[in-house]
Amino acid sequence: MKTLSGLVEQTKVCLLFFVAVLLSLTVNAQKKTMHAAFVGTRWEPSTMMGGGMTSTQVIIYFRPDGTYTHTLGNNWQKDIDGHYTIVPGSILLTDNKGEKETIPYKGDGSFWYDRTSVYKKEPSNKIPPGYYSFSTSSGSGGIGSGTNAPYVGGRSHKGFQFNADGSFTSGTSSSTYISGENVSGYGNKKRDEDGTYTIKDGLLTLHFNNGEKSVNSCFTSDAVSSIVLNGTTYYAEEKDAKKESAAASPKSAPVADAASAKAFLKKVNQANGGKQLDEVVTAKLDYSMGNGAIQIITLLDLPQSKIRMEYRRNGQLMGIEQTDANAGWEYANGKSTPLTPQRIREMQDVFFHGIFNLQTSRLNSLKLLSAPKASGEETTLVVGTPDGTVLGWAFDKDNHLTGKASKIDGKPVTHFFSGFKTVQNIVLPFSVKEIRDNKTFTYVFSSFEINPSLGANAWAKP
């Protein structure tokens, strides 16, 4: 009989395998030199509400002349940080000081570098039409600072709409939050003038209608879910995210044993609450993160796809995030601003792709990409698309959901569920771990309230 820790490790191995599958990495033949940039995001714990982590771009750009640099910004074509050679199984770096480093590399589309995975991007000659954006957040003081200093946080958002006719539009927005004994804040938005663009061999030139010109580096990959501009990754955000996601989902042959798959999903539903689970319409979740530093209350309305997350520190309201299907807003310091489509998808992934997706009505609409498959003695794996988003689920021997893996705008996210308790005959996890690029966050739940009455006041802005 396996120990609990053994089961957890088995689940982790299975789900991390799902992450690799979902990233769809393509192995290519190795060359002695290459012309490509490898770009990734290293995540670090953050005190910023809602986001959970702050990110750092990791870049290494290899030129065909055997030089490399760590920038794709100003002077990216000329800056040299050292030289490299490619040998079977490795990339050998020699920096300008003569220091050497060996990177394990199998010749495919990614490798591990500077404490994170970096993925191959090549100089672009075209940008598929669409909207590309990035958001950042940061914070200081308050939680984790070791002082009584007020919490100060900021968020910024920038995006480009590239059109097939060679035109573009761009826009930016930012906000600052200050909490403590005194609470204040501000937000601002800016829309740049429209213009036209040209792109060749990784050089993107923006010609603004006001006469200004901007020259940028631009790298993409074959599976264009993002572009890298001046070293910053901009993720594609489609106007109809669910429709586009479904269209881009991996195609698969029909599951060979549909009857067996249907029977397994019925067992999953029954094991996690059956009729009582199916009758859940609303829920109220009370939990914390950061060893209790931040308290969170979440309201769910499943039929309406509504989520409301209220953040508090020491009982004081820090802010609110709320989604209603594909729209959403955040509130802090007396100001309300729209949520980005990426943040909306992150919230929906957490709450609608877990235990509540095991309702019979949702399982009936699930498109299976693989039949349930045993992995070892204790875990069963399922890959499917409940709403166009590709998910990998892991169930234990009791058919309880112990983990899931998914991608949000091209970024892998993995969740592990444990500490199961029964509430109104529904099996619910009271501990959830989230992993992004090997960084882990733990959410500890204190209570689940099933089908509370949530009137209009519960969803109102302060």
Short mmCIF file of C-alpha atoms in Angstrom, two decimals:
data_model
loop_
_atom_site.label_atom_id
_atom_site.label_comp_id
_atom_site.label_asym_id
_atom_site.label_seq_id
_atom_site.Cartn_x
_atom_site.Cartn_y
_atom_site.Cartn_z
CA MET A 1 0.00 0.00 0.00
CA LYS A 2 1.40 3.37 -1.05
CA THR A 3 1.88 6.22 1.39
CA LEU A 4 0.11 9.58 1.00
CA SER A 5 3.38 11.27 0.01
CA GLY A 6 3.91 8.58 -2.60
CA LEU A 7 0.49 9.24 -4.10
CA VAL A 8 1.13 12.97 -4.20
CA GLU A 9 4.42 12.45 -6.01
CA GLN A 10 2.75 10.10 -8.48
CA THR A 11 0.08 12.69 -9.21
CA LYS A 12 2.76 15.37 -9.68
CA VAL A 13 4.66 13.21 -12.16
CA CYS A 14 1.46 12.52 -14.12
CA LEU A 15 0.38 16.16 -14.29
CA LEU A 16 3.80 17.48 -15.15
CA PHE A 17 3.70 15.03 -18.04
CA PHE A 18 0.41 16.67 -19.07
CA VAL A 19 2.14 20.06 -19.04
CA ALA A 20 4.75 18.78 -21.46
CA VAL A 21 2.03 17.36 -23.72
CA LEU A 22 0.04 20.59 -23.69
CA LEU A 23 3.06 22.66 -24.63
CA SER A 24 3.35 20.56 -27.81
CA LEU A 25 7.08 20.89 -28.15
CA THR A 26 8.56 19.94 -31.53
CA VAL A 27 11.94 18.25 -31.71
CA ASN A 28 14.20 19.48 -34.48
CA ALA A 29 17.57 18.42 -35.78
CA GLN A 30 20.55 19.89 -33.99
CA LYS A 31 22.82 22.46 -35.68
CA LYS A 32 26.22 23.82 -34.74
CA THR A 33 24.86 27.37 -34.64
CA MET A 34 21.36 28.80 -34.81
CA HIS A 35 19.47 32.03 -35.32
CA ALA A 36 16.85 32.10 -32.59
CA ALA A 37 15.93 33.58 -29.24
CA PHE A 38 14.87 31.46 -26.29
CA VAL A 39 12.47 33.31 -24.04
CA GLY A 40 10.78 32.34 -20.79
CA THR A 41 9.23 33.77 -17.66
CA ARG A 42 10.57 33.17 -14.16
CA TRP A 43 7.89 33.59 -11.51
CA GLU A 44 8.58 34.74 -7.97
CA PRO A 45 6.23 35.05 -4.96
CA SER A 46 4.42 38.38 -4.88
CA THR A 47 2.35 40.30 -2.36
CA MET A 48 0.16 41.65 -5.12
CA MET A 49 -3.48 40.76 -4.65
CA GLY A 50 -4.91 38.26 -7.09
CA GLY A 51 -1.79 37.74 -9.18
CA GLY A 52 0.09 35.60 -6.69
CA MET A 53 3.45 36.08 -8.41
CA THR A 54 5.66 38.62 -10.13
CA SER A 55 7.45 37.71 -13.33
CA THR A 56 10.92 38.23 -14.81
CA GLN A 57 11.66 37.73 -18.50
CA VAL A 58 14.59 35.39 -19.20
CA ILE A 59 16.17 35.82 -22.65
CA ILE A 60 19.12 34.39 -24.52
CA TYR A 61 19.48 35.28 -28.21
CA PHE A 62 21.77 33.16 -30.40
CA ARG A 63 23.13 34.58 -33.65
CA PRO A 64 24.36 32.45 -36.58
CA ASP A 65 27.86 33.97 -36.21
CA GLY A 66 28.29 32.17 -32.87
CA THR A 67 27.63 35.16 -30.57
CA TYR A 68 24.84 35.54 -28.03
CA THR A 69 23.23 38.25 -25.92
CA HIS A 70 20.65 38.48 -23.14
CA THR A 71 18.66 41.35 -24.61
CA LEU A 72 16.19 41.90 -27.40
CA GLY A 73 15.78 45.59 -26.62
CA ASN A 74 18.01 48.47 -27.70
CA ASN A 75 21.11 47.37 -29.64
CA TRP A 76 19.86 43.77 -29.69
CA GLN A 77 21.54 43.26 -33.08
CA LYS A 78 24.96 44.42 -31.86
CA ASP A 79 25.26 43.66 -28.13
CA ILE A 80 27.47 40.65 -27.42
CA ASP A 81 27.60 38.91 -24.06
CA GLY A 82 29.75 36.05 -25.26
CA HIS A 83 30.17 33.20 -27.74
CA TYR A 84 28.55 29.78 -27.96
CA THR A 85 28.96 26.43 -29.66
CA ILE A 86 26.47 23.58 -29.97
CA VAL A 87 27.67 20.05 -29.30
CA PRO A 88 25.59 16.88 -29.01
CA GLY A 89 23.40 17.28 -25.93
CA SER A 90 24.61 20.74 -24.89
CA ILE A 91 25.15 24.39 -25.67
CA LEU A 92 28.51 25.69 -24.45
CA LEU A 93 28.60 29.37 -23.43
CA THR A 94 31.73 31.46 -22.95
CA ASP A 95 30.96 34.98 -21.72
CA ASN A 96 33.05 38.10 -22.30
CA LYS A 97 34.95 37.46 -19.07
CA GLY A 98 35.96 33.98 -20.18
CA GLU A 99 33.59 32.21 -17.77
CA LYS A 100 32.03 29.04 -19.17
CA GLU A 101 28.59 27.52 -18.75
CA THR A 102 27.04 24.35 -20.14
CA ILE A 103 23.31 24.21 -20.94
CA PRO A 104 21.77 20.75 -21.47
CA TYR A 105 20.06 20.92 -24.88
CA LYS A 106 18.57 18.16 -27.03
CA GLY A 107 18.04 20.30 -30.09
CA ASP A 108 14.32 20.82 -29.61
CA GLY A 109 12.19 23.88 -28.85
CA SER A 110 13.08 24.49 -25.20
CA PHE A 111 15.61 24.03 -22.41
CA TRP A 112 16.14 24.96 -18.76
CA TYR A 113 18.03 28.22 -18.20
CA ASP A 114 18.34 30.71 -15.34
CA ARG A 115 15.90 28.75 -13.14
CA THR A 116 13.10 28.47 -15.69
CA SER A 117 12.09 26.92 -19.01
CA VAL A 118 12.81 29.04 -22.10
CA TYR A 119 11.11 28.47 -25.44
CA LYS A 120 12.36 28.95 -28.98
CA LYS A 121 11.34 32.07 -30.96
CA GLU A 122 12.67 33.01 -34.39
CA PRO A 123 13.03 36.37 -36.17
CA SER A 124 9.63 37.11 -37.62
CA ASN A 125 8.65 38.11 -41.14
CA LYS A 126 4.94 38.35 -40.38
CA ILE A 127 2.54 38.80 -37.47
CA PRO A 128 -0.76 36.90 -37.64
CA PRO A 129 -3.61 39.42 -37.30
CA GLY A 130 -4.91 39.74 -33.76
CA TYR A 131 -4.60 41.49 -30.43
CA TYR A 132 -1.41 40.93 -28.41
CA SER A 133 -0.87 42.27 -24.90
CA PHE A 134 1.04 41.92 -21.66
CA SER A 135 0.27 42.91 -18.07
CA THR A 136 2.64 43.41 -15.14
CA SER A 137 2.14 43.80 -11.40
CA SER A 138 4.40 44.67 -8.49
CA GLY A 139 4.16 45.47 -4.82
CA SER A 140 6.18 46.57 -1.80
CA GLY A 141 5.64 47.09 1.89
CA GLY A 142 2.77 45.44 3.72
CA ILE A 143 2.71 41.68 3.65
CA GLY A 144 6.08 40.02 3.78
CA SER A 145 8.04 43.25 4.14
CA GLY A 146 8.80 42.72 7.83
CA THR A 147 7.55 46.23 8.60
CA ASN A 148 4.30 48.05 9.21
CA ALA A 149 4.76 50.01 6.00
CA PRO A 150 1.66 50.52 3.85
CA TYR A 151 1.18 48.11 0.99
CA VAL A 152 1.95 49.75 -2.37
CA GLY A 153 1.16 47.90 -5.58
CA GLY A 154 0.89 48.69 -9.25
CA ARG A 155 -0.41 47.14 -12.43
CA SER A 156 0.14 48.07 -16.06
CA HIS A 157 -1.26 46.79 -19.33
CA LYS A 158 -0.16 47.36 -22.93
CA GLY A 159 -1.53 45.91 -26.12
CA PHE A 160 -1.29 46.01 -29.91
CA GLN A 161 -3.93 45.16 -32.48
CA PHE A 162 -2.20 44.09 -35.70
CA ASN A 163 -4.42 43.95 -38.79
CA ALA A 164 -4.03 42.02 -42.02
CA ASP A 165 -3.89 45.23 -44.08
CA GLY A 166 -0.68 46.34 -42.34
CA SER A 167 -2.31 48.76 -39.92
CA PHE A 168 -2.21 48.66 -36.13
CA THR A 169 -3.56 50.32 -32.99
CA SER A 170 -2.05 50.32 -29.52
CA GLY A 171 -3.04 51.27 -26.01
CA THR A 172 -1.74 51.32 -22.44
CA SER A 173 -3.24 51.60 -18.96
CA SER A 174 -1.82 51.65 -15.43
CA SER A 175 -2.98 51.87 -11.83
CA THR A 176 -1.43 52.24 -8.39
CA TYR A 177 -2.86 50.95 -5.10
CA ILE A 178 -1.88 52.13 -1.62
CA SER A 179 -3.33 50.51 1.49
CA GLY A 180 -2.71 51.09 5.16
CA GLU A 181 -4.18 53.57 7.58
CA ASN A 182 -4.67 55.91 4.63
CA VAL A 183 -6.06 54.50 1.40
CA SER A 184 -5.72 56.18 -1.97
CA GLY A 185 -5.06 55.34 -5.59
CA TYR A 186 -5.15 56.44 -9.18
CA GLY A 187 -5.51 54.97 -12.63
CA ASN A 188 -4.87 56.26 -16.11
CA LYS A 189 -5.24 55.10 -19.67
CA LYS A 190 -3.52 56.14 -22.88
CA ARG A 191 -4.31 55.31 -26.48
CA ASP A 192 -1.54 55.89 -28.97
CA GLU A 193 -2.33 57.09 -32.45
CA ASP A 194 -3.05 54.45 -35.04
CA GLY A 195 -0.52 53.68 -37.74
CA THR A 196 0.95 51.15 -40.15
CA TYR A 197 3.75 48.62 -39.73
CA THR A 198 6.31 46.67 -41.71
CA ILE A 199 8.26 43.62 -40.56
CA LYS A 200 11.25 41.77 -41.99
CA ASP A 201 13.86 39.45 -40.45
CA GLY A 202 12.77 40.28 -36.92
CA LEU A 203 12.66 44.06 -37.42
CA LEU A 204 9.23 45.54 -36.71
CA THR A 205 8.86 49.18 -37.73
CA LEU A 206 5.82 51.08 -36.47
CA HIS A 207 4.85 54.20 -38.42
CA PHE A 208 2.46 56.28 -36.30
CA ASN A 209 -0.04 58.57 -37.97
CA ASN A 210 1.43 61.49 -36.01
CA GLY A 211 4.70 61.07 -37.91
CA GLU A 212 6.66 59.20 -35.22
CA LYS A 213 8.49 55.96 -35.99
CA SER A 214 9.50 53.11 -33.70
CA VAL A 215 11.89 50.26 -34.59
CA ASN A 216 11.53 47.06 -32.55
CA SER A 217 12.72 43.49 -32.44
CA CYS A 218 10.00 40.90 -33.07
CA PHE A 219 10.27 37.14 -32.59
CA THR A 220 7.58 34.48 -33.01
CA SER A 221 7.18 30.71 -33.20
CA ASP A 222 5.21 28.37 -35.46
CA ALA A 223 2.50 27.98 -32.83
CA VAL A 224 1.78 31.69 -32.52
CA SER A 225 0.07 32.19 -29.18
CA SER A 226 2.47 35.03 -28.44
CA ILE A 227 5.01 37.38 -29.95
CA VAL A 228 8.14 38.78 -28.33
CA LEU A 229 8.59 42.56 -28.84
CA ASN A 230 11.84 44.06 -27.58
CA GLY A 231 12.20 41.10 -25.22
CA THR A 232 8.70 41.34 -23.73
CA THR A 233 6.21 38.56 -24.40
CA TYR A 234 2.81 39.72 -25.67
CA TYR A 235 0.15 37.02 -25.51
CA ALA A 236 -2.58 36.66 -28.13
CA GLU A 237 -6.03 37.57 -26.88
CA GLU A 238 -8.83 36.68 -29.28
CA LYS A 239 -12.07 38.65 -29.36
CA ASP A 240 -14.07 35.44 -28.84
CA ALA A 241 -11.72 33.53 -26.57
CA LYS A 242 -13.86 30.41 -26.19
CA LYS A 243 -14.62 30.14 -29.91
CA GLU A 244 -11.01 30.65 -30.94
CA SER A 245 -9.72 28.35 -28.22
CA ALA A 246 -12.06 25.61 -29.39
CA ALA A 247 -10.96 26.08 -32.99
CA ALA A 248 -7.31 25.83 -31.96
CA SER A 249 -7.79 22.79 -29.71
CA PRO A 250 -5.87 19.66 -30.65
CA LYS A 251 -7.87 17.42 -32.97
CA SER A 252 -8.25 13.80 -31.99
CA ALA A 253 -9.90 10.68 -33.25
CA PRO A 254 -13.06 9.59 -31.40
CA VAL A 255 -12.33 7.81 -28.16
CA ALA A 256 -12.23 4.14 -29.01
CA ASP A 257 -14.33 2.94 -26.06
CA ALA A 258 -16.90 5.71 -25.63
CA ALA A 259 -19.12 3.57 -23.41
CA SER A 260 -16.26 2.88 -21.01
CA ALA A 261 -15.32 6.56 -20.90
CA LYS A 262 -18.91 7.56 -20.18
CA ALA A 263 -19.13 4.97 -17.40
CA PHE A 264 -15.93 6.28 -15.80
CA LEU A 265 -17.15 9.90 -15.85
CA LYS A 266 -20.40 8.78 -14.24
CA LYS A 267 -18.38 7.13 -11.45
CA VAL A 268 -16.38 10.34 -11.05
CA ASN A 269 -19.56 12.37 -10.62
CA GLN A 270 -20.98 9.91 -8.08
CA ALA A 271 -17.74 9.73 -6.10
CA ASN A 272 -17.63 13.51 -5.69
CA GLY A 273 -21.23 14.15 -4.70
CA GLY A 274 -23.53 12.91 -7.43
CA LYS A 275 -26.94 14.55 -7.20
CA GLN A 276 -25.81 17.00 -4.52
CA LEU A 277 -22.91 18.12 -6.71
CA ASP A 278 -25.20 18.48 -9.72
CA GLU A 279 -27.52 20.74 -7.71
CA VAL A 280 -24.83 23.26 -6.83
CA VAL A 281 -25.79 26.61 -8.34
CA THR A 282 -23.94 29.06 -6.10
CA ALA A 283 -21.09 28.75 -3.61
CA LYS A 284 -19.19 30.88 -1.13
CA LEU A 285 -15.54 29.99 -0.43
CA ASP A 286 -13.53 31.33 2.50
CA TYR A 287 -9.76 30.77 2.33
CA SER A 288 -6.32 32.34 2.72
CA MET A 289 -2.91 32.49 1.05
CA GLY A 290 0.57 33.52 2.14
CA ASN A 291 0.33 31.61 5.45
CA GLY A 292 -2.85 33.46 6.27
CA ALA A 293 -1.52 36.91 5.37
CA ILE A 294 -4.27 37.51 2.82
CA GLN A 295 -7.87 36.42 3.38
CA ILE A 296 -10.08 35.79 0.37
CA ILE A 297 -13.82 35.32 0.02
CA THR A 298 -15.00 34.03 -3.35
CA LEU A 299 -18.60 33.95 -4.59
CA LEU A 300 -19.57 31.68 -7.50
CA ASP A 301 -22.66 31.60 -9.70
CA LEU A 302 -22.13 28.57 -11.92
CA PRO A 303 -24.97 29.00 -14.48
CA GLN A 304 -24.03 32.65 -15.02
CA SER A 305 -20.24 32.01 -15.01
CA LYS A 306 -19.85 34.74 -12.40
CA ILE A 307 -16.93 34.97 -9.95
CA ARG A 308 -16.30 37.56 -7.26
CA MET A 309 -13.07 37.56 -5.22
CA GLU A 310 -12.73 39.89 -2.24
CA TYR A 311 -9.22 40.35 -0.77
CA ARG A 312 -8.58 41.45 2.80
CA ARG A 313 -5.53 41.98 4.98
CA ASN A 314 -6.08 42.03 8.73
CA GLY A 315 -9.78 42.35 8.03
CA GLN A 316 -9.37 45.45 5.85
CA LEU A 317 -10.65 45.29 2.28
CA MET A 318 -7.77 45.50 -0.22
CA GLY A 319 -9.73 45.04 -3.39
CA ILE A 320 -12.27 43.07 -5.42
CA GLU A 321 -12.07 41.22 -8.72
CA GLN A 322 -15.29 40.15 -10.47
CA THR A 323 -16.07 38.42 -13.76
CA ASP A 324 -19.36 37.97 -15.57
CA ALA A 325 -18.83 35.49 -18.42
CA ASN A 326 -16.21 37.22 -20.65
CA ALA A 327 -16.27 40.63 -18.96
CA GLY A 328 -14.88 41.73 -15.62
CA TRP A 329 -13.63 44.54 -13.41
CA GLU A 330 -11.39 45.13 -10.43
CA TYR A 331 -11.93 47.60 -7.60
CA ALA A 332 -9.30 49.06 -5.28
CA ASN A 333 -8.93 52.31 -3.39
CA GLY A 334 -12.22 53.68 -4.63
CA LYS A 335 -11.37 53.08 -8.30
CA SER A 336 -12.82 50.54 -10.72
CA THR A 337 -10.96 49.37 -13.85
CA PRO A 338 -11.62 46.57 -16.39
CA LEU A 339 -10.00 43.17 -15.92
CA THR A 340 -7.81 41.96 -18.76
CA PRO A 341 -9.09 38.95 -20.76
CA GLN A 342 -6.07 37.00 -19.51
CA ARG A 343 -6.98 37.58 -15.85
CA ILE A 344 -10.59 36.59 -16.54
CA ARG A 345 -9.41 33.30 -18.04
CA GLU A 346 -7.12 32.69 -15.05
CA MET A 347 -10.02 33.11 -12.62
CA GLN A 348 -12.31 30.86 -14.65
CA ASP A 349 -9.62 28.19 -14.93
CA VAL A 350 -9.24 28.01 -11.14
CA PHE A 351 -12.91 27.78 -10.24
CA PHE A 352 -14.69 26.27 -13.25
CA HIS A 353 -12.19 23.63 -14.36
CA GLY A 354 -11.94 21.88 -11.00
CA ILE A 355 -14.51 20.13 -8.83
CA PHE A 356 -17.49 21.99 -10.30
CA ASN A 357 -16.68 20.73 -13.78
CA LEU A 358 -17.59 17.25 -12.49
CA GLN A 359 -21.29 18.08 -12.57
CA THR A 360 -23.21 15.74 -14.89
CA SER A 361 -24.31 18.55 -17.21
CA ARG A 362 -20.71 19.68 -17.68
CA LEU A 363 -19.32 16.17 -18.09
CA ASN A 364 -21.96 15.47 -20.77
CA SER A 365 -20.59 18.37 -22.81
CA LEU A 366 -16.95 17.32 -22.29
CA LYS A 367 -15.08 16.43 -25.46
CA LEU A 368 -12.60 13.70 -24.57
CA LEU A 369 -9.22 13.79 -26.27
CA SER A 370 -8.15 10.54 -24.63
CA ALA A 371 -9.95 7.70 -22.95
CA PRO A 372 -9.45 7.40 -19.17
CA LYS A 373 -6.12 5.69 -18.72
CA ALA A 374 -4.65 4.14 -15.57
CA SER A 375 -1.23 5.42 -14.54
CA GLY A 376 0.18 3.16 -11.88
CA GLU A 377 -2.07 1.62 -9.27
CA GLU A 378 -3.61 4.76 -7.85
CA THR A 379 -4.12 7.37 -10.60
CA THR A 380 -6.39 7.64 -13.65
CA LEU A 381 -5.66 10.28 -16.27
CA VAL A 382 -8.16 12.04 -18.53
CA VAL A 383 -7.55 14.68 -21.23
CA GLY A 384 -10.50 16.65 -22.54
CA THR A 385 -11.90 20.04 -23.56
CA PRO A 386 -14.84 21.14 -21.40
CA ASP A 387 -15.15 24.55 -23.10
CA GLY A 388 -12.41 24.63 -25.70
CA THR A 389 -9.64 24.73 -23.08
CA VAL A 390 -7.46 21.62 -23.10
CA LEU A 391 -7.27 20.07 -19.64
CA GLY A 392 -5.48 17.11 -18.12
CA TRP A 393 -7.22 15.68 -15.03
CA ALA A 394 -5.84 13.19 -12.50
CA PHE A 395 -8.11 11.11 -10.25
CA ASP A 396 -7.12 8.89 -7.32
CA LYS A 397 -8.36 5.35 -6.69
CA ASP A 398 -11.51 6.77 -5.09
CA ASN A 399 -12.15 8.87 -8.23
CA HIS A 400 -11.49 12.13 -6.37
CA LEU A 401 -9.92 14.91 -8.44
CA THR A 402 -6.34 15.24 -7.21
CA GLY A 403 -4.93 17.53 -9.90
CA LYS A 404 -5.29 19.21 -13.25
CA ALA A 405 -3.02 20.77 -15.86
CA SER A 406 -3.99 23.41 -18.40
CA LYS A 407 -2.64 26.27 -20.49
CA ILE A 408 -3.71 29.90 -20.19
CA ASP A 409 -2.59 32.03 -23.12
CA GLY A 410 0.22 29.60 -23.81
CA LYS A 411 1.42 29.40 -20.20
CA PRO A 412 1.17 26.06 -18.32
CA VAL A 413 -0.66 26.04 -14.99
CA THR A 414 -0.94 23.02 -12.69
CA HIS A 415 -3.16 22.57 -9.62
CA PHE A 416 -3.02 19.84 -6.96
CA PHE A 417 -6.01 19.19 -4.69
CA SER A 418 -5.83 17.57 -1.25
CA GLY A 419 -7.26 17.74 2.27
CA PHE A 420 -10.63 16.45 1.12
CA LYS A 421 -13.67 16.95 3.35
CA THR A 422 -17.35 16.25 2.76
CA VAL A 423 -19.70 19.25 2.80
CA GLN A 424 -23.38 18.50 2.23
CA ASN A 425 -22.38 15.14 0.71
CA ILE A 426 -19.98 16.85 -1.74
CA VAL A 427 -16.27 15.98 -1.61
CA LEU A 428 -14.25 19.21 -1.65
CA PRO A 429 -10.49 19.92 -1.42
CA PHE A 430 -9.52 22.17 1.49
CA SER A 431 -5.96 22.65 0.23
CA VAL A 432 -4.98 23.68 -3.30
CA LYS A 433 -1.44 24.10 -4.63
CA GLU A 434 -0.80 26.06 -7.80
CA ILE A 435 2.41 25.62 -9.81
CA ARG A 436 3.65 27.98 -12.51
CA ASP A 437 7.21 27.40 -13.73
CA ASN A 438 8.06 25.38 -10.63
CA LYS A 439 6.85 28.13 -8.26
CA THR A 440 4.19 26.99 -5.80
CA PHE A 441 1.35 28.82 -4.08
CA THR A 442 -0.84 27.23 -1.42
CA TYR A 443 -4.45 28.17 -0.74
CA VAL A 444 -5.97 26.91 2.53
CA PHE A 445 -9.76 26.81 2.74
CA SER A 446 -11.63 27.27 6.00
CA SER A 447 -15.20 26.84 4.72
CA PHE A 448 -17.38 26.08 1.70
CA GLU A 449 -20.98 27.29 1.74
CA ILE A 450 -23.16 25.52 -0.82
CA ASN A 451 -26.06 27.29 -2.57
CA PRO A 452 -26.09 30.48 -0.49
CA SER A 453 -28.59 33.12 -1.54
CA LEU A 454 -26.65 35.65 -3.63
CA GLY A 455 -28.82 38.61 -4.48
CA ALA A 456 -27.91 41.65 -6.53
CA ASN A 457 -26.21 43.29 -3.53
CA ALA A 458 -23.68 40.44 -3.34
CA TRP A 459 -22.40 41.36 -6.82
CA ALA A 460 -22.59 45.14 -6.51
CA LYS A 461 -19.59 47.44 -6.72
CA PRO A 462 -18.75 49.11 -3.37
#
